[in-house]
Structures are given as C-alpha cells and as structure tokens.
PDB file of C-alpha atoms in Angstrom:
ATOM      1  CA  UNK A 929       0.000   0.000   0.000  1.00 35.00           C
ATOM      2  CA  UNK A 930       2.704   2.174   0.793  1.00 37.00           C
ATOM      3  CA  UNK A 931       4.458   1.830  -2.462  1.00 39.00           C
ATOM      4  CA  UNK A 932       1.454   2.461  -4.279  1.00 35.00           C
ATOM      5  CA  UNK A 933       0.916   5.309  -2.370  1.00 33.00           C
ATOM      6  CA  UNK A 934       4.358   6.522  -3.250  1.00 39.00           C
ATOM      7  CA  UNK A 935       4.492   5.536  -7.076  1.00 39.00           C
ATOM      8  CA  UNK A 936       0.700   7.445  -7.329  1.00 32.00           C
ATOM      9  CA  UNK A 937       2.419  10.487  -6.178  1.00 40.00           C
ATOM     10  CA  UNK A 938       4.950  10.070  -8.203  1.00 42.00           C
ATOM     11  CA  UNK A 939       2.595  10.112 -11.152  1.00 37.00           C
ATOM     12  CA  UNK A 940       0.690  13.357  -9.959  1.00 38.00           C
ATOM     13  CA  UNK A 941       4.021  14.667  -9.903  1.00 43.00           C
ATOM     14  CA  UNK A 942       4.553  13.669 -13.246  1.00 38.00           C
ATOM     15  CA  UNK A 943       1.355  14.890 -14.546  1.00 37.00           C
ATOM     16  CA  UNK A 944       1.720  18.849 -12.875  1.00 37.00           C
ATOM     17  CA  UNK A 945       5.000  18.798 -14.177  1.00 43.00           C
ATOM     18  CA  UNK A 946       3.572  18.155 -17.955  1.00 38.00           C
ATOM     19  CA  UNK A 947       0.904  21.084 -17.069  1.00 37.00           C
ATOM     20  CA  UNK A 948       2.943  23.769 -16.248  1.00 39.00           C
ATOM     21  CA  UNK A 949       5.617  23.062 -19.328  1.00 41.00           C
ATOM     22  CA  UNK A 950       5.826  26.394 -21.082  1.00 40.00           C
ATOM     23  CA  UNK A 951       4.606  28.290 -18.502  1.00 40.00           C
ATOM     24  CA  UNK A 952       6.350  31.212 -16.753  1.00 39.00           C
ATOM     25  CA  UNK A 953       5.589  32.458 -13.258  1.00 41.00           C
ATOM     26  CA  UNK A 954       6.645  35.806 -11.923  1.00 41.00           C
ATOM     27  CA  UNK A 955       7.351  36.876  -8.431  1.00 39.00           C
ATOM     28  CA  UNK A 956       9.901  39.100  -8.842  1.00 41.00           C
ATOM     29  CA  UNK A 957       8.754  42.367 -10.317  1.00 40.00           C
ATOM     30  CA  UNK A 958       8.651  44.225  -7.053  1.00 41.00           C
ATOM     31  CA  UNK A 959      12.538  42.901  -6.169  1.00 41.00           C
ATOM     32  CA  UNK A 960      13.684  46.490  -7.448  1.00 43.00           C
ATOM     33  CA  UNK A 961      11.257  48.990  -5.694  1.00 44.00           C
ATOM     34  CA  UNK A 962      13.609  50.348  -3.120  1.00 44.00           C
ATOM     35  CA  UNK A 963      12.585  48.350  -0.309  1.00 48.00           C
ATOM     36  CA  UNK A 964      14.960  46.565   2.325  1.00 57.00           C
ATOM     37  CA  UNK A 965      17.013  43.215   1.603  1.00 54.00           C
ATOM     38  CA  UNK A 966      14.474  41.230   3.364  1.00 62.00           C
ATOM     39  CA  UNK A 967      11.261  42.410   1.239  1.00 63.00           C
ATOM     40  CA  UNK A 968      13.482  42.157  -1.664  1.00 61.00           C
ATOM     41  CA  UNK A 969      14.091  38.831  -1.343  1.00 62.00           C
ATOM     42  CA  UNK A 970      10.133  38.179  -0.270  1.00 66.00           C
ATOM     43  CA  UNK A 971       9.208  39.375  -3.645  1.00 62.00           C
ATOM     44  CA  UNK A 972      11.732  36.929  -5.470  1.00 69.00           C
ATOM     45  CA  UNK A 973      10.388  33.590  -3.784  1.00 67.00           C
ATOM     46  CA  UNK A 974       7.620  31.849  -3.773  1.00 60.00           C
ATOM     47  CA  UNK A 975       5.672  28.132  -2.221  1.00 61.00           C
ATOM     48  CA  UNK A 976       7.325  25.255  -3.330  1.00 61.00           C
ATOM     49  CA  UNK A 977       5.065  23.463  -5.920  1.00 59.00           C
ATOM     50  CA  UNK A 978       2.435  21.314  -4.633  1.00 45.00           C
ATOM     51  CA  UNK A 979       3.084  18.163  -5.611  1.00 41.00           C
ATOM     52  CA  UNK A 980       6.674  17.741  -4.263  1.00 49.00           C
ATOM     53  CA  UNK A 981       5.927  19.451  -1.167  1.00 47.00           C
ATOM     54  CA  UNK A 982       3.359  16.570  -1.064  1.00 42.00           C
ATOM     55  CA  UNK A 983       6.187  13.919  -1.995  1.00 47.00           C
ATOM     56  CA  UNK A 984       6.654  11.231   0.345  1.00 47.00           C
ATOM     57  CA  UNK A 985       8.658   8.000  -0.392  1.00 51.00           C
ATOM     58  CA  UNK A 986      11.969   6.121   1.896  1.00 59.00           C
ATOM     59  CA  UNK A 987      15.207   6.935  -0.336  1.00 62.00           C
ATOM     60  CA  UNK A 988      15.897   3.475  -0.219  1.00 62.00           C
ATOM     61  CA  UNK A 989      12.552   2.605  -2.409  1.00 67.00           C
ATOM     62  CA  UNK A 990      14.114   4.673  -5.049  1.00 74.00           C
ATOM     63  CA  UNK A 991      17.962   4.842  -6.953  1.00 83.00           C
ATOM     64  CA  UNK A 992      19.168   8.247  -8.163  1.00 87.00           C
ATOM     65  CA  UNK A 993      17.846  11.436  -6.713  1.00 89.00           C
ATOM     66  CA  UNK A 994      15.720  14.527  -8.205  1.00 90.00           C
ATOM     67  CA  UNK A 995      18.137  16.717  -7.205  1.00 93.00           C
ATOM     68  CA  UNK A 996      21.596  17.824  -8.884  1.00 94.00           C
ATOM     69  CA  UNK A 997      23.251  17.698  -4.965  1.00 93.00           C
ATOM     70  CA  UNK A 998      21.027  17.053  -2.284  1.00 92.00           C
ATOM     71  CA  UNK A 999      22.572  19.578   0.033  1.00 94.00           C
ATOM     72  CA  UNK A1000      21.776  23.134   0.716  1.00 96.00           C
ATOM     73  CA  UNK A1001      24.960  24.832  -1.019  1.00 96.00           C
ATOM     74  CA  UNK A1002      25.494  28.801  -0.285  1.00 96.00           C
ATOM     75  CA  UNK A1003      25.132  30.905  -3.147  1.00 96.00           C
ATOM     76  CA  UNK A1004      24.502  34.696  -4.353  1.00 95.00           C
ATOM     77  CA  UNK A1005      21.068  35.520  -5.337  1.00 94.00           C
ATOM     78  CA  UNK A1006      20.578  38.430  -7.683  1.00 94.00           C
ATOM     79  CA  UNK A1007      17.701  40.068  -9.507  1.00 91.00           C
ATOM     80  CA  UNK A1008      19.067  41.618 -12.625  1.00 88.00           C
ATOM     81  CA  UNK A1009      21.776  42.682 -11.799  1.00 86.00           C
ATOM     82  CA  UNK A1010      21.498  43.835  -8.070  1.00 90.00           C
ATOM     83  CA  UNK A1011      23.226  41.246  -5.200  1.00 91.00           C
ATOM     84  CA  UNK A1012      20.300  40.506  -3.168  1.00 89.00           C
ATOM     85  CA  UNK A1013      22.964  39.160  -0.854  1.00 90.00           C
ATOM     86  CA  UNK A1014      23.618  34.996   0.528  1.00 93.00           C
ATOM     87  CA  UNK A1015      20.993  32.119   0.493  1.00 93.00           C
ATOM     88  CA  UNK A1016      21.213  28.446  -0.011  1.00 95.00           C
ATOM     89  CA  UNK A1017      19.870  26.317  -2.892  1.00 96.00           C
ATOM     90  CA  UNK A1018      19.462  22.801  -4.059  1.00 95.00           C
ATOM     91  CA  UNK A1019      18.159  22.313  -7.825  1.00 96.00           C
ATOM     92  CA  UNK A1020      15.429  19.548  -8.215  1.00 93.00           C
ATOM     93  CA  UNK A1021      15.991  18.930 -11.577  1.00 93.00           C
ATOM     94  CA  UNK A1022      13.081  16.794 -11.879  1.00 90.00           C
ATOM     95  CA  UNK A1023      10.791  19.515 -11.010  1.00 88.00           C
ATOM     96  CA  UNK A1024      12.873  22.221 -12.047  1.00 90.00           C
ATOM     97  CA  UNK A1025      12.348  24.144  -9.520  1.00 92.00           C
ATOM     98  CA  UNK A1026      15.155  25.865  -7.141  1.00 94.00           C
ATOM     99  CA  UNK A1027      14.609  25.303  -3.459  1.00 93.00           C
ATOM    100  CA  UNK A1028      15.816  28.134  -1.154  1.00 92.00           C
ATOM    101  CA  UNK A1029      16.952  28.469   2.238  1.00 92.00           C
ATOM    102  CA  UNK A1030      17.621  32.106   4.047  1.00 89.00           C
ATOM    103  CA  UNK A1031      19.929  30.015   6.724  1.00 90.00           C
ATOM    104  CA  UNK A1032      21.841  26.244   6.211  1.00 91.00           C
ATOM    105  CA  UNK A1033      19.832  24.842   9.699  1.00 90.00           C
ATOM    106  CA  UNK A1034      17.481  22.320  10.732  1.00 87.00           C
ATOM    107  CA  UNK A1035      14.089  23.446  10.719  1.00 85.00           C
ATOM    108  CA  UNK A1036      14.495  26.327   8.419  1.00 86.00           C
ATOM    109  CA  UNK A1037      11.570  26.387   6.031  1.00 86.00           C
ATOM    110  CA  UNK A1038      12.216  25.715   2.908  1.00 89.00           C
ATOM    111  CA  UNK A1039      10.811  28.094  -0.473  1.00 88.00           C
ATOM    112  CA  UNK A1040      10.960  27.862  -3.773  1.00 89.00           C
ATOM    113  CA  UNK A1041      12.648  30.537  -6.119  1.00 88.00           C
ATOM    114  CA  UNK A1042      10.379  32.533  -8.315  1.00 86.00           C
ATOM    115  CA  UNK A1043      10.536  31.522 -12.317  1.00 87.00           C
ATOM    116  CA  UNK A1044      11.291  35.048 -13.443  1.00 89.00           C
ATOM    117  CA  UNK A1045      13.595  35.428 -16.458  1.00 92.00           C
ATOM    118  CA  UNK A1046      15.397  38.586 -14.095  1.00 92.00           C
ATOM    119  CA  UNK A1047      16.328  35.988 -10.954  1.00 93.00           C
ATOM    120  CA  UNK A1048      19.610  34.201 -11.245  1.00 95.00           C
ATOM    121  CA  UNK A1049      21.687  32.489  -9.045  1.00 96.00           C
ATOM    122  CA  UNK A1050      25.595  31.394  -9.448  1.00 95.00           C
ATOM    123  CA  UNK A1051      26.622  27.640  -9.731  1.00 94.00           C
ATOM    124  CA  UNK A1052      30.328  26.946  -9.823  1.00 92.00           C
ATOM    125  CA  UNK A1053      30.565  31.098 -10.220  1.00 93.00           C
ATOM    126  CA  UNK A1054      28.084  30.691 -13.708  1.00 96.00           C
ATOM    127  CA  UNK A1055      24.851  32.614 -13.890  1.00 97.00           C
ATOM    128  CA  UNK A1056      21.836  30.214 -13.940  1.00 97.00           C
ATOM    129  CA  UNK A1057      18.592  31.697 -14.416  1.00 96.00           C
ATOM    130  CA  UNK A1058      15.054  30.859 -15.991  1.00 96.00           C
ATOM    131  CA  UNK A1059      14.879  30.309 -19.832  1.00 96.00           C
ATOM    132  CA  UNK A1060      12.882  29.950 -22.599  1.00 97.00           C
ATOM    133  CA  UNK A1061      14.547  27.102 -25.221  1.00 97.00           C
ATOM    134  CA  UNK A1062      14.477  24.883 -27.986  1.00 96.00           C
ATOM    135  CA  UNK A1063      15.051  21.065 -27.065  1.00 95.00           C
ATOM    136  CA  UNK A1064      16.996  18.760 -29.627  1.00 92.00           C
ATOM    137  CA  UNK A1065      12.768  17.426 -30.674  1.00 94.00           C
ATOM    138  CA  UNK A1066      12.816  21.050 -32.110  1.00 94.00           C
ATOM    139  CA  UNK A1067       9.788  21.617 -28.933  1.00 96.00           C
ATOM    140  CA  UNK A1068       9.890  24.950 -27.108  1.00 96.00           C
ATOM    141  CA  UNK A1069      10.860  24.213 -23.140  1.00 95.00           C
ATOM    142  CA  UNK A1070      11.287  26.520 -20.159  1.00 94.00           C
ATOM    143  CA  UNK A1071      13.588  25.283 -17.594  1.00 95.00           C
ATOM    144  CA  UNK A1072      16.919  26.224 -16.132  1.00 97.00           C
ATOM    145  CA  UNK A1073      19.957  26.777 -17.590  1.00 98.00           C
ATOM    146  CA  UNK A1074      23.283  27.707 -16.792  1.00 98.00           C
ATOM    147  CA  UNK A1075      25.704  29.704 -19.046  1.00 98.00           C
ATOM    148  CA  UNK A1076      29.467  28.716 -19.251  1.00 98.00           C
ATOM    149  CA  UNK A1077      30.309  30.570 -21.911  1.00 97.00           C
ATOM    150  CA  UNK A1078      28.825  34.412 -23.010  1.00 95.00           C
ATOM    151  CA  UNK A1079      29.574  36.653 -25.880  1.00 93.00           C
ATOM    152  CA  UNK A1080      28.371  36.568 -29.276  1.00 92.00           C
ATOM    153  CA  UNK A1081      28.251  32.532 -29.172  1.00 93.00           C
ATOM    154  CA  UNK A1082      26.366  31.547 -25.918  1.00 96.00           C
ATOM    155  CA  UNK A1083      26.589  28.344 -24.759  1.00 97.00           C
ATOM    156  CA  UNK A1084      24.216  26.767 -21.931  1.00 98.00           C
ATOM    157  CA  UNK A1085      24.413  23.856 -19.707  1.00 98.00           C
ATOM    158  CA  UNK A1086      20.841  22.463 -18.500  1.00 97.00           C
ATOM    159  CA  UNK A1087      20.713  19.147 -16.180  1.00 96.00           C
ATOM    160  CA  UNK A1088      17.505  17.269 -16.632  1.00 94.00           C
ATOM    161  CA  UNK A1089      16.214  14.338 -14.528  1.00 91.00           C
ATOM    162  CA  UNK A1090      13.964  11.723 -15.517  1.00 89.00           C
ATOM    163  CA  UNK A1091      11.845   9.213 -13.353  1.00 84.00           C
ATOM    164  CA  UNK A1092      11.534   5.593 -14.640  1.00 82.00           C
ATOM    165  CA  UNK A1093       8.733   3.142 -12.637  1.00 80.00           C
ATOM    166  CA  UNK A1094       9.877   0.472 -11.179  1.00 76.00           C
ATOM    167  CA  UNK A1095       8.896  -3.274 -11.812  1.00 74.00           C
ATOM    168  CA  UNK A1096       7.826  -6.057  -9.302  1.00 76.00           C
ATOM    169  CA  UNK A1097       9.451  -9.383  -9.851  1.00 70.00           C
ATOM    170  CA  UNK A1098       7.401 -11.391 -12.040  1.00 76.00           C
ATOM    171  CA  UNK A1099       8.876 -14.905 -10.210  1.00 74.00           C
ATOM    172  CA  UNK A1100      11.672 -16.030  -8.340  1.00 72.00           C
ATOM    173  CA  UNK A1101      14.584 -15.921 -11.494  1.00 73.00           C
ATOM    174  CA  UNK A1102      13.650 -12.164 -12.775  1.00 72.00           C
ATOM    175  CA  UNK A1103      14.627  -9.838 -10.042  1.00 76.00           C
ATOM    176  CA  UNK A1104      12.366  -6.488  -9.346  1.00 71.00           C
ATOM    177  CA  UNK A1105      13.496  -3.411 -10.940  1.00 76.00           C
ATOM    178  CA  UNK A1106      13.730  -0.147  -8.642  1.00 77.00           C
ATOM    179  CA  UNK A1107      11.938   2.900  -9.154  1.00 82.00           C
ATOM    180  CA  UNK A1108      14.577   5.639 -10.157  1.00 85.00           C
ATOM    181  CA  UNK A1109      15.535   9.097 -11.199  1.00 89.00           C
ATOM    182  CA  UNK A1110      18.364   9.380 -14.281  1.00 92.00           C
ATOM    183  CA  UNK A1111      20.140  12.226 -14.615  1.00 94.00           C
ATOM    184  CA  UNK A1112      21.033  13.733 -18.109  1.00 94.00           C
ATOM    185  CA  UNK A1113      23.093  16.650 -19.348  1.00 97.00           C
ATOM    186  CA  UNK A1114      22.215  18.503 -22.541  1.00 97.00           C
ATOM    187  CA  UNK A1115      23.994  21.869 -23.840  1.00 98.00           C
ATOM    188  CA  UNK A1116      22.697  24.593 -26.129  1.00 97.00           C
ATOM    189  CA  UNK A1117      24.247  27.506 -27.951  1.00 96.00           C
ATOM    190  CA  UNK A1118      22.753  30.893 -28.307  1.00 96.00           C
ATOM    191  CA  UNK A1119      23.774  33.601 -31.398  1.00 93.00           C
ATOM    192  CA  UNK A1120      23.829  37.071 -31.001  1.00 89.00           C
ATOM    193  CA  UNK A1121      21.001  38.780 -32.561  1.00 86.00           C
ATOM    194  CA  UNK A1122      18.821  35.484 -33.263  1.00 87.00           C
ATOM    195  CA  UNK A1123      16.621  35.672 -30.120  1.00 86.00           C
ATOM    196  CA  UNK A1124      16.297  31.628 -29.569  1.00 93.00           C
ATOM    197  CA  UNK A1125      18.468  29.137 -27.561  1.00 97.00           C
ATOM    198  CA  UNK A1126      19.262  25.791 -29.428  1.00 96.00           C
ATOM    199  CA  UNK A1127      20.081  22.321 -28.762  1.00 96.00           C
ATOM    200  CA  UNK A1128      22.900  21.446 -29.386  1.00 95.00           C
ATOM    201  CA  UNK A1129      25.088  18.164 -29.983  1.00 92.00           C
ATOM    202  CA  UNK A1130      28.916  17.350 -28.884  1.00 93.00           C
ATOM    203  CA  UNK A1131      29.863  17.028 -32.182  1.00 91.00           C
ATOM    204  CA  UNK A1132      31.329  19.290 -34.905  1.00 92.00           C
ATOM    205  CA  UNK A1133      28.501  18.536 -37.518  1.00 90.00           C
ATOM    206  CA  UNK A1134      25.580  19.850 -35.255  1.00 89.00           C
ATOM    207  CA  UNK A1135      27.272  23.206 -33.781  1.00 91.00           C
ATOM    208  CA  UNK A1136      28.442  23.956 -37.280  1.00 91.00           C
ATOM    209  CA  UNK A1137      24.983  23.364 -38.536  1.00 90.00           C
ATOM    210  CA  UNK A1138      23.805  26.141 -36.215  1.00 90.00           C
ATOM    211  CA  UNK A1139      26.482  28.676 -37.177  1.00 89.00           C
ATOM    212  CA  UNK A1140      25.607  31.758 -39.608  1.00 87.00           C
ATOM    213  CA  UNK A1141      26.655  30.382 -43.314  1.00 87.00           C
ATOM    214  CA  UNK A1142      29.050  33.226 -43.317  1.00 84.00           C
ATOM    215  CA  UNK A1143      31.522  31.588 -40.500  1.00 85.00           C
ATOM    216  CA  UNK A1144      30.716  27.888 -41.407  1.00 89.00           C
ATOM    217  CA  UNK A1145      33.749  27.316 -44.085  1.00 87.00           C
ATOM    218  CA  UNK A1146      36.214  29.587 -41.447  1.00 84.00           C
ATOM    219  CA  UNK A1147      35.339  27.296 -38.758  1.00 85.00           C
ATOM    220  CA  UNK A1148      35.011  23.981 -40.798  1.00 87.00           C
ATOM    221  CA  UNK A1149      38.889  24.935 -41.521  1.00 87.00           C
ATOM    222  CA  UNK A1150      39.752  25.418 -38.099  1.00 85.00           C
ATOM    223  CA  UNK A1151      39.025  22.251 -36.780  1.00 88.00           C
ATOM    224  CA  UNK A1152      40.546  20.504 -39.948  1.00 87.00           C
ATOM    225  CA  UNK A1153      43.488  22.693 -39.336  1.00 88.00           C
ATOM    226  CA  UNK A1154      43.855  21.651 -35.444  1.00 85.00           C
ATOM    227  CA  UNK A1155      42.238  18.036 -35.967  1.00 88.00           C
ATOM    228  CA  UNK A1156      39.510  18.921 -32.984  1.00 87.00           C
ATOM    229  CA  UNK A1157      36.817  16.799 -32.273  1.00 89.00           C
ATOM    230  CA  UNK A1158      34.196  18.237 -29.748  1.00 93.00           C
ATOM    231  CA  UNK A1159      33.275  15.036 -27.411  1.00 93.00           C
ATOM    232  CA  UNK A1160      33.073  17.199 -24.151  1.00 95.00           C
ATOM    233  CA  UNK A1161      32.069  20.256 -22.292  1.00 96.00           C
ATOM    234  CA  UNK A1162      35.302  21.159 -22.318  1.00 94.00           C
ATOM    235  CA  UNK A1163      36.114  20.887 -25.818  1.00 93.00           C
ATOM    236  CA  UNK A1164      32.224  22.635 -26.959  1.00 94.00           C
ATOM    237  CA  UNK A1165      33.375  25.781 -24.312  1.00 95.00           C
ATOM    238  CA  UNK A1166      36.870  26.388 -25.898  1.00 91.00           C
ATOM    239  CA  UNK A1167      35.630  26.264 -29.264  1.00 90.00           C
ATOM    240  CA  UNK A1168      32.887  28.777 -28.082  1.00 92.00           C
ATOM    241  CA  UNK A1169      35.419  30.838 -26.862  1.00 92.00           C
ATOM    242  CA  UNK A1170      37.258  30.543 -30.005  1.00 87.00           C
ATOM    243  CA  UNK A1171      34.380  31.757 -31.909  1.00 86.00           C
ATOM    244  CA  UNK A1172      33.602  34.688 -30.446  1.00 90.00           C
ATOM    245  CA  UNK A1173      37.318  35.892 -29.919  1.00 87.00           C
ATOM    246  CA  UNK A1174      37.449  34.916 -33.981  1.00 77.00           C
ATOM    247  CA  UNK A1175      33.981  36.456 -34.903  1.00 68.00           C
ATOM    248  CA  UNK A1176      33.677  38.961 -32.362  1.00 61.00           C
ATOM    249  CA  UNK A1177      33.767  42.014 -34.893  1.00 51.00           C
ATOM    250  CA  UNK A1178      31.374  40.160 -36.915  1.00 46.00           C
ATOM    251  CA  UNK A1179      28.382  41.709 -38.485  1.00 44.00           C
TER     252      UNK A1179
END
C-alpha cells in the first residue's frame, strides 16, 4: 500500500509537471522597488510546488535522486543585476524548480525561487537563471539553464532528470526493478542577434549546422586545421570561446 501510495504520487508529480511546461511564473517584479534586503528577497520567492511538497517515499525505495546535490549549497542571489545578498539552494531537476533556504539549519523552512527570467543564481561562479529554449525534438521548453560561456556565441548547460517506474518481480529468477531518477546533461548555444536558444550536440557537424553560413567554411577549416573533435564540455566551451574571440567584430 505504501508503495502504491508513493508511485501514485509520483505520477501526480509527473502529470503537474507536464501542465505547467511552457509556462512562466513571476514573483519578482517588485525585487527592485527600493525596499529593504528582506522584502526584496520576499518578492523573489515563492511556495514550493504542490506536488513535491506533497512527496513522500523512503530513499531506499528509489535509486538516483531529483536533485543535482542534495545539500543546501550557499550561493549569491541576484535580480538583474542587483546582489540581493547569501541564500542556499538545491536544484530539483526533476521539477525544475530551485529550493531556497535564508539560513543552512534544521528546521528552516524551505521556499521555492520565483521563475522570473530577471532571478539568477551562481553555480560553480556561472549565472543560472530561468529560460525559454528549444530542445533537440525542435519543442519549445522553459527550464533552467546555466551559461558557461557568453559573448556573441552563448553556450548553456541544463541538467535534466527523468523518473523511470519500477517493476515487481514477475517470479523467483527475474529480479524487481527499482523505481529511479536518471540524470542527463544537454547543452545549447545561443547567437547574437537570433533571439532563440538551441540544442545542441557534442559534435562538430551539429554546432556547425547552427552557425551563420558566413563563418561555417572559417570554422570547418579550423578544426581541420587543429584536428579537434568536440566530445566534451570542455572541448564545446573552448571552441565557443574561439568563436567569439574569432567572430567577435562580426556583423
């Protein structure tokens, strides 16, 4: 009963989360207005979303977690660009939603950070913030993202989590499969003067495919020239950077 319990909220979970897609809340119009830090930081949160405040399962039903870290980790909250000073986040990536503490202790309630396109946080000293995007099915997606690289070539990082149902054992040979989250990593790349944010693939065929035709034959010759192969972050950031220190006078 108590796993059914658990794998029905789950689903309702499931289900609000494939409601709200593509829809934008605002809290934090009023972050500005001149008030003190603490109203300031009232206007920029908001209640956690109903279903996973209503989430209740034992960790050890489940493998993988919702969240990118399931700590509290400090951080710098700002809305546009004013420092709205310390608080401390975990990202469910399954709900994509940013849970907020105003204090690391036990007890301290937790909130939820307002989905407004002017709120950003930093991760790893990277401005992550609400976006509006285009997945790699060519669907338009809000979510979080975090850029790594900015300039005239943008590149984003987004972590997405997925929940898979688990299976009971059908007899005594085939073992039961756990219920679980899986995390996945997916990148896109944003051009100056285009107004969208892309998918986009490790690989040298799909970035080049999103390039202005202009720059595709420079770049094409650069890797040749340097025999690069993008198969990680690493590799899609410094060719990023390349870009925009190559193209940066670009029309």
């Amino acid at each position: 009963m108590k796993y059914l319990f658990t794998t029905l909220s789950l689903l309702a979970m499931i289900t609000i989360k494939a409601q709200t897609s593509g829809q934008i809340a605002n809290y934090g119009s009023t972050a500005t207005s001149g008030a003190d830090a603490n109203a300031q930081l009232n206007a920029v949160l908001g209640p956690m979303q109903e279903a996973e405040a209503k989430l209740t399962y034992k960790k050890e039903e489940f493998q993988g977690s919702p969240y990118t870290h399931d700590l509290f980790l400090p951080t710098n909250l700002f809305y546009k660009n004013e420092d709205l000073g310390l608080i401390f986040y975990r990202y469910n990536a399954y709900n994509e939603e940013i849970e907020i503490k105003r204090q690391n202790i036990e007890g301290e309630g937790i909130q939820a950070l307002g989905r407004d396109k002017q709120i950003s946080i930093r991760v790893n000293n990277k401005p992550m913030s609400f976006k509006t995007f285009i997945d790699d099915k060519g669907l338009t997606q809000n979510g979080y993202l975090t850029k790594l690289v900015d300039g005239k070539y943008s590149i984003y990082k987004r972590v997405d989590v997925k929940f898979t149902e688990g299976q009971k054992s059908q007899n005594s040979f085939v073992p039961a499969i756990p219920a679980r989250f899986s995390k996945f990593t997916e990148y896109y790349l944003e051009l100056e003067g285009r107004n969208k944010i892309e998918a986009v693939d490790l690989s040298n065929r799909k970035l080049i495919k999103l390039l202005p035709d202009e720059e595709k034959a420079k770049f094409k010759a650069y890797l040749k020239e340097n025999n690069i192969k993008i198969r990680n972050e690493e590799d899609l950031t410094s060719i990023v950077n390349f870009l925009n220190n190559e193209f940066h006078t670009a029309s």
